[in-house]
mmCIF file of C-alpha atoms in Angstrom:
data_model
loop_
_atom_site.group_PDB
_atom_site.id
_atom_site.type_symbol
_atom_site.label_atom_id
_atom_site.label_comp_id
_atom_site.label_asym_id
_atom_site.label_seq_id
_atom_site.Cartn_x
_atom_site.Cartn_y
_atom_site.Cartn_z
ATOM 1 C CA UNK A 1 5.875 -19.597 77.665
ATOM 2 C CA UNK A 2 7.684 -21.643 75.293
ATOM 3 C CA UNK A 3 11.553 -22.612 75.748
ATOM 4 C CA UNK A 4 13.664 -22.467 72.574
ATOM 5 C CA UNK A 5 17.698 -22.340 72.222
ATOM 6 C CA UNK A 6 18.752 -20.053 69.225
ATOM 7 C CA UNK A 7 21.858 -20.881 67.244
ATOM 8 C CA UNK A 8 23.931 -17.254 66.233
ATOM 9 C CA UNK A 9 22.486 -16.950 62.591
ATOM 10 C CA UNK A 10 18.677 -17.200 63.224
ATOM 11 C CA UNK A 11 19.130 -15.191 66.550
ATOM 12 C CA UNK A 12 21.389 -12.152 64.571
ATOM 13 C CA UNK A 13 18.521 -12.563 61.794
ATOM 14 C CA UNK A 14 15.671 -12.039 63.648
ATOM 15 C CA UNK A 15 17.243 -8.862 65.818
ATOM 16 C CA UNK A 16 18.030 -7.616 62.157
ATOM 17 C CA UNK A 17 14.643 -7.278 60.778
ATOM 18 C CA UNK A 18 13.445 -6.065 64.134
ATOM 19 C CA UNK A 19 11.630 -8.898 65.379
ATOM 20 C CA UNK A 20 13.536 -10.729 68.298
ATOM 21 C CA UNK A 21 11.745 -8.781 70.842
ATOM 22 C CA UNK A 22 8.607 -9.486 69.438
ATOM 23 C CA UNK A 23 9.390 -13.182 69.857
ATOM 24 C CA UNK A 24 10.729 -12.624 73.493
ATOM 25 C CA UNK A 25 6.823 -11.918 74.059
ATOM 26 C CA UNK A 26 5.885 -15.906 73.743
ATOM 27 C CA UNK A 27 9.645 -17.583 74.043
ATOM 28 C CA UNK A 28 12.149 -17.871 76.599
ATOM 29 C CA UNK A 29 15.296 -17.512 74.865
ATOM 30 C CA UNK A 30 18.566 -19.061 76.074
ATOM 31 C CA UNK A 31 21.752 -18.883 74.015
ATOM 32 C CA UNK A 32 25.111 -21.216 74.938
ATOM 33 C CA UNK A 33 28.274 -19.254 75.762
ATOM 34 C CA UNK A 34 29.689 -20.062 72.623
ATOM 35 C CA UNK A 35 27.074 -18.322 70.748
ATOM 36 C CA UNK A 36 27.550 -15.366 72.778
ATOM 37 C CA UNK A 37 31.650 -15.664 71.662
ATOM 38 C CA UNK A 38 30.083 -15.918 68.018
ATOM 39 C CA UNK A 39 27.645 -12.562 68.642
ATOM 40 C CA UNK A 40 30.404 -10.744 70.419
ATOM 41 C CA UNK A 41 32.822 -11.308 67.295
ATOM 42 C CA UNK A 42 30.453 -10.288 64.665
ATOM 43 C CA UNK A 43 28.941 -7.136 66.884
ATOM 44 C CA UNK A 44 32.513 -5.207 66.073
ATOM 45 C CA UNK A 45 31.484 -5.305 62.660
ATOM 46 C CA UNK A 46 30.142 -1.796 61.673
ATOM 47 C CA UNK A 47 27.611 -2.690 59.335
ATOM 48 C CA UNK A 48 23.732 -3.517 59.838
ATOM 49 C CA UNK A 49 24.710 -7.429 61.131
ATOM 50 C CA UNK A 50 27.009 -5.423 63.723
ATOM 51 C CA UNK A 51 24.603 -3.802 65.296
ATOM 52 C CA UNK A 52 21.773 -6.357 65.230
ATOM 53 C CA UNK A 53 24.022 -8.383 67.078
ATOM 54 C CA UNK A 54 24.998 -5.504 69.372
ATOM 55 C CA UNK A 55 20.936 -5.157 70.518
ATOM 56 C CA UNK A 56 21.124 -8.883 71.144
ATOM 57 C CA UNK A 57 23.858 -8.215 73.577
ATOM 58 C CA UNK A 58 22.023 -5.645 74.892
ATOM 59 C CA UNK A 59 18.905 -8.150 75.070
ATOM 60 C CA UNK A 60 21.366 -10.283 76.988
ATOM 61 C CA UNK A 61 22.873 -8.065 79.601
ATOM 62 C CA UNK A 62 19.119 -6.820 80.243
ATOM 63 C CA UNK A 63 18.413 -10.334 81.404
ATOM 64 C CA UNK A 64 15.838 -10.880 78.744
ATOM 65 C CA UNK A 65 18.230 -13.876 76.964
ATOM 66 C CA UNK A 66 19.672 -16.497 79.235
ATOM 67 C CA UNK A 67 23.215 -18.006 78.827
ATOM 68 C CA UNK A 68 24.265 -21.015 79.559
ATOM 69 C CA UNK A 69 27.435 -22.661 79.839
ATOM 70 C CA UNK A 70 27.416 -26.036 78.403
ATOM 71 C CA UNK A 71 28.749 -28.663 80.894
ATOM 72 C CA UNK A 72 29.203 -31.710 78.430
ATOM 73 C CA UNK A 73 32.246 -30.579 76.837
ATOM 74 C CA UNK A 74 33.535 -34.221 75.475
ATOM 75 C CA UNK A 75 29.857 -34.668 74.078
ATOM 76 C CA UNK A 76 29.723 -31.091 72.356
ATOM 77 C CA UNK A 77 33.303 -31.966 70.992
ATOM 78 C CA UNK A 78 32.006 -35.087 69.323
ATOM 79 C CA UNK A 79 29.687 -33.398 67.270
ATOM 80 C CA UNK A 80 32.147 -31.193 65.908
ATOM 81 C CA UNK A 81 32.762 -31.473 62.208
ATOM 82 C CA UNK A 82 32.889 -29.379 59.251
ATOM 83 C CA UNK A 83 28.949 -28.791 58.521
ATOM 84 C CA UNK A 84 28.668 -27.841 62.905
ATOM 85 C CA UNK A 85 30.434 -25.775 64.434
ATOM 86 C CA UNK A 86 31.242 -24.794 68.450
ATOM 87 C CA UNK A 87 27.835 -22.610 68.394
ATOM 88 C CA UNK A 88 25.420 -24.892 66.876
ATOM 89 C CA UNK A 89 27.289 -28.040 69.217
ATOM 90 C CA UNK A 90 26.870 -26.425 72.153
ATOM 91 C CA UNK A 91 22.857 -25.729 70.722
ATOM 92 C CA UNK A 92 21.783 -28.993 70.765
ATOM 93 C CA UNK A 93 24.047 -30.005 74.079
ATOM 94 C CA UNK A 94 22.306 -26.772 75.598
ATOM 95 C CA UNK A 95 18.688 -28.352 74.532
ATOM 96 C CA UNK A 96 19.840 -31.846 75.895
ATOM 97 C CA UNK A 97 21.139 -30.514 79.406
ATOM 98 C CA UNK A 98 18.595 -27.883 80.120
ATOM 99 C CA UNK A 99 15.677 -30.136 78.758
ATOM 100 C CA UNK A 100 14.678 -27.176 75.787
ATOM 101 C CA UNK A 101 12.537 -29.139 73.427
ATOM 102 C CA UNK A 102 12.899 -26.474 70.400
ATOM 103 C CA UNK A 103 16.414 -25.474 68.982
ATOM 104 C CA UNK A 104 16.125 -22.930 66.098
ATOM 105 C CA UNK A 105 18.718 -22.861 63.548
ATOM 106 C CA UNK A 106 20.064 -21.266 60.363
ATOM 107 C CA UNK A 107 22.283 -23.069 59.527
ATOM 108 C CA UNK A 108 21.069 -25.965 57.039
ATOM 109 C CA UNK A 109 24.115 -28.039 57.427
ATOM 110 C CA UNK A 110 24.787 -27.914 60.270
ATOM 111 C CA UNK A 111 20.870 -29.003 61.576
ATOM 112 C CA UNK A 112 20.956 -31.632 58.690
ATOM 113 C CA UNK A 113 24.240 -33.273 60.634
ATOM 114 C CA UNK A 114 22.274 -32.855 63.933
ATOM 115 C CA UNK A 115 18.900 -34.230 62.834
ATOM 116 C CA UNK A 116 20.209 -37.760 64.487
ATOM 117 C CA UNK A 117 20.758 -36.396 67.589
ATOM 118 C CA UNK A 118 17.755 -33.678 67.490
ATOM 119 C CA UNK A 119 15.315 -36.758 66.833
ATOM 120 C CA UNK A 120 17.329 -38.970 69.481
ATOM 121 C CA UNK A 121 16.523 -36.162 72.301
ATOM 122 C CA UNK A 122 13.253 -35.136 71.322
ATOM 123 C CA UNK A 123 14.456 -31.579 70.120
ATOM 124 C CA UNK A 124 12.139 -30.181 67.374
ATOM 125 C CA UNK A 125 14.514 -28.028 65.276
ATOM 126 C CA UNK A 126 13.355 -25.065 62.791
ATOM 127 C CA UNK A 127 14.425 -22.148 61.057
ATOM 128 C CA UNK A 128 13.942 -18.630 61.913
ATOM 129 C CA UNK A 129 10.977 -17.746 59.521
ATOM 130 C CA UNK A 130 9.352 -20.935 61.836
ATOM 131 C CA UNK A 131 9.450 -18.325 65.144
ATOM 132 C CA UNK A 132 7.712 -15.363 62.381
ATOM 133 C CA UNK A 133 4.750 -18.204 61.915
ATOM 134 C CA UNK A 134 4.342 -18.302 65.573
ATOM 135 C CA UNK A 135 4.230 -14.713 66.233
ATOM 136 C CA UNK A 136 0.772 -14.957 63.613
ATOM 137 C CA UNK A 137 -0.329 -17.777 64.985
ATOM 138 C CA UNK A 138 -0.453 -15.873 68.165
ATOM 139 C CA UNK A 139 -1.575 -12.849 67.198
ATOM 140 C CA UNK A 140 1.508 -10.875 68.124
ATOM 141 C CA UNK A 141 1.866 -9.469 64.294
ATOM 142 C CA UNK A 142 -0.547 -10.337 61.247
ATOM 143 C CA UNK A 143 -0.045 -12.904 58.339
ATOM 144 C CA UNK A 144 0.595 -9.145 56.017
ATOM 145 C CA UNK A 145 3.469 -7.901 58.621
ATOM 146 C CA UNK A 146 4.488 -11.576 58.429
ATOM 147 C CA UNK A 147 4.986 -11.391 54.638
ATOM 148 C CA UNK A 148 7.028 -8.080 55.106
ATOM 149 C CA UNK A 149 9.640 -9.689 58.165
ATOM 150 C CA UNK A 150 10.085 -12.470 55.925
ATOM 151 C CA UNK A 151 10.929 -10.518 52.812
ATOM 152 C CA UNK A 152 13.140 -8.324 54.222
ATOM 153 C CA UNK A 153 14.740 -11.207 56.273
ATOM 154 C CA UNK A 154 15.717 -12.932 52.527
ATOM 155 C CA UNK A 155 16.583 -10.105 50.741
ATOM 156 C CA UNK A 156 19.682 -8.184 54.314
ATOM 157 C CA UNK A 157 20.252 -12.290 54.662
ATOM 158 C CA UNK A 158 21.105 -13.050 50.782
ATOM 159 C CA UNK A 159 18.668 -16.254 50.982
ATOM 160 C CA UNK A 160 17.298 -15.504 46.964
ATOM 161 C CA UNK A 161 17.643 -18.715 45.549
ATOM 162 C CA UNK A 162 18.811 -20.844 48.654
ATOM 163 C CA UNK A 163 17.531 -24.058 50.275
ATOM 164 C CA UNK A 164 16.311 -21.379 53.080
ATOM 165 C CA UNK A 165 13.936 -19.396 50.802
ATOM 166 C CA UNK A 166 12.473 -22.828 49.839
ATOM 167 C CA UNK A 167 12.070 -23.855 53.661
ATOM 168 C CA UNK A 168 10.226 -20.327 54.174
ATOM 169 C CA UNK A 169 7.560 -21.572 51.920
ATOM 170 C CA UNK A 170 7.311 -24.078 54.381
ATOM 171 C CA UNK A 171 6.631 -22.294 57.172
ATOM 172 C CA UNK A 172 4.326 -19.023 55.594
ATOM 173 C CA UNK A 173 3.064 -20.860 52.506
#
């Protein structure tokens, strides 16, 4: 099974178009604490985001998501700025101290400002719609369900138009 650490956005999209458990199947999931913070915040929210974060709290406290608390706090401050925030900081520091070679992300900016590092540590870093292509390449759901995930992914996320629809073209062709 593969190891990946999941910033808040492409774990919260994936629960919300009913897939996370799905990819729980062929990853090992761990999340930093300050995701957790981030999931926590947005799961008081009573609209579809709410609860999709809600069953990844639930996914947590089942045991099925690890947490970790990040112990390099000076090196997660230093890559603090105003494209990456605490979450996806204590991502990468998560992949770097636990030795996770695959950090999935949402957040263009943010894994633009971290490619340095990524490529520095040997972390491979993708977007959501990347962990959708793996569940066809292994056979978990078909190239047609694929198609479906995806759509619905772009259309509750609000990615028409965005550099993230363009990456998913990347990843599903």
């Amino acid at each position: 099974m593969r190891k990946a650490v999941l910033d808040t956005s492409s774990i919260a999209s994936l629960s919300l178009i009913g897939i996370l458990t799905k990819c729980l199947q062929i990853f090992e999931i761990t999340i930093p604490k300050a995701v957790v913070e981030e999931l926590e915040d947005i799961s008081s929210h009573k609209d579809v985001l709410g609860k999709a974060t809600r069953n990844v709290l639930d996914l947590v406290k089942e045991g099925k998501i690890t947490v970790y608390s990040v112990e390099d706090k000076r090196r997660t401050k230093g890559l603090l700025s105003s494209d990456v925030g605490l979450g996806e900081a204590e991502c990468i520091v998560c992949c770097m101290e636990r030795r996770i070679p695959l950090l999935v992300m949402d957040d263009v900016d943010a894994m633009y400002s971290l490619e340095d590092t990524a490529i520095a540590n040997d972390i491979e870093t993708n977007i959501s719609v990347w962990l959708i292509a793996e569940l066809v390449n292994n056979k978990i759901i078909t190239k047609q369900e694929s198609v479906k995930y995806v759509k619905s992914l772009i259309k509750l996320r609000e990615w028409e138009g965005s550099v993230l629809e363009v990456m998913v073209k990347k990843y599903l062709g």
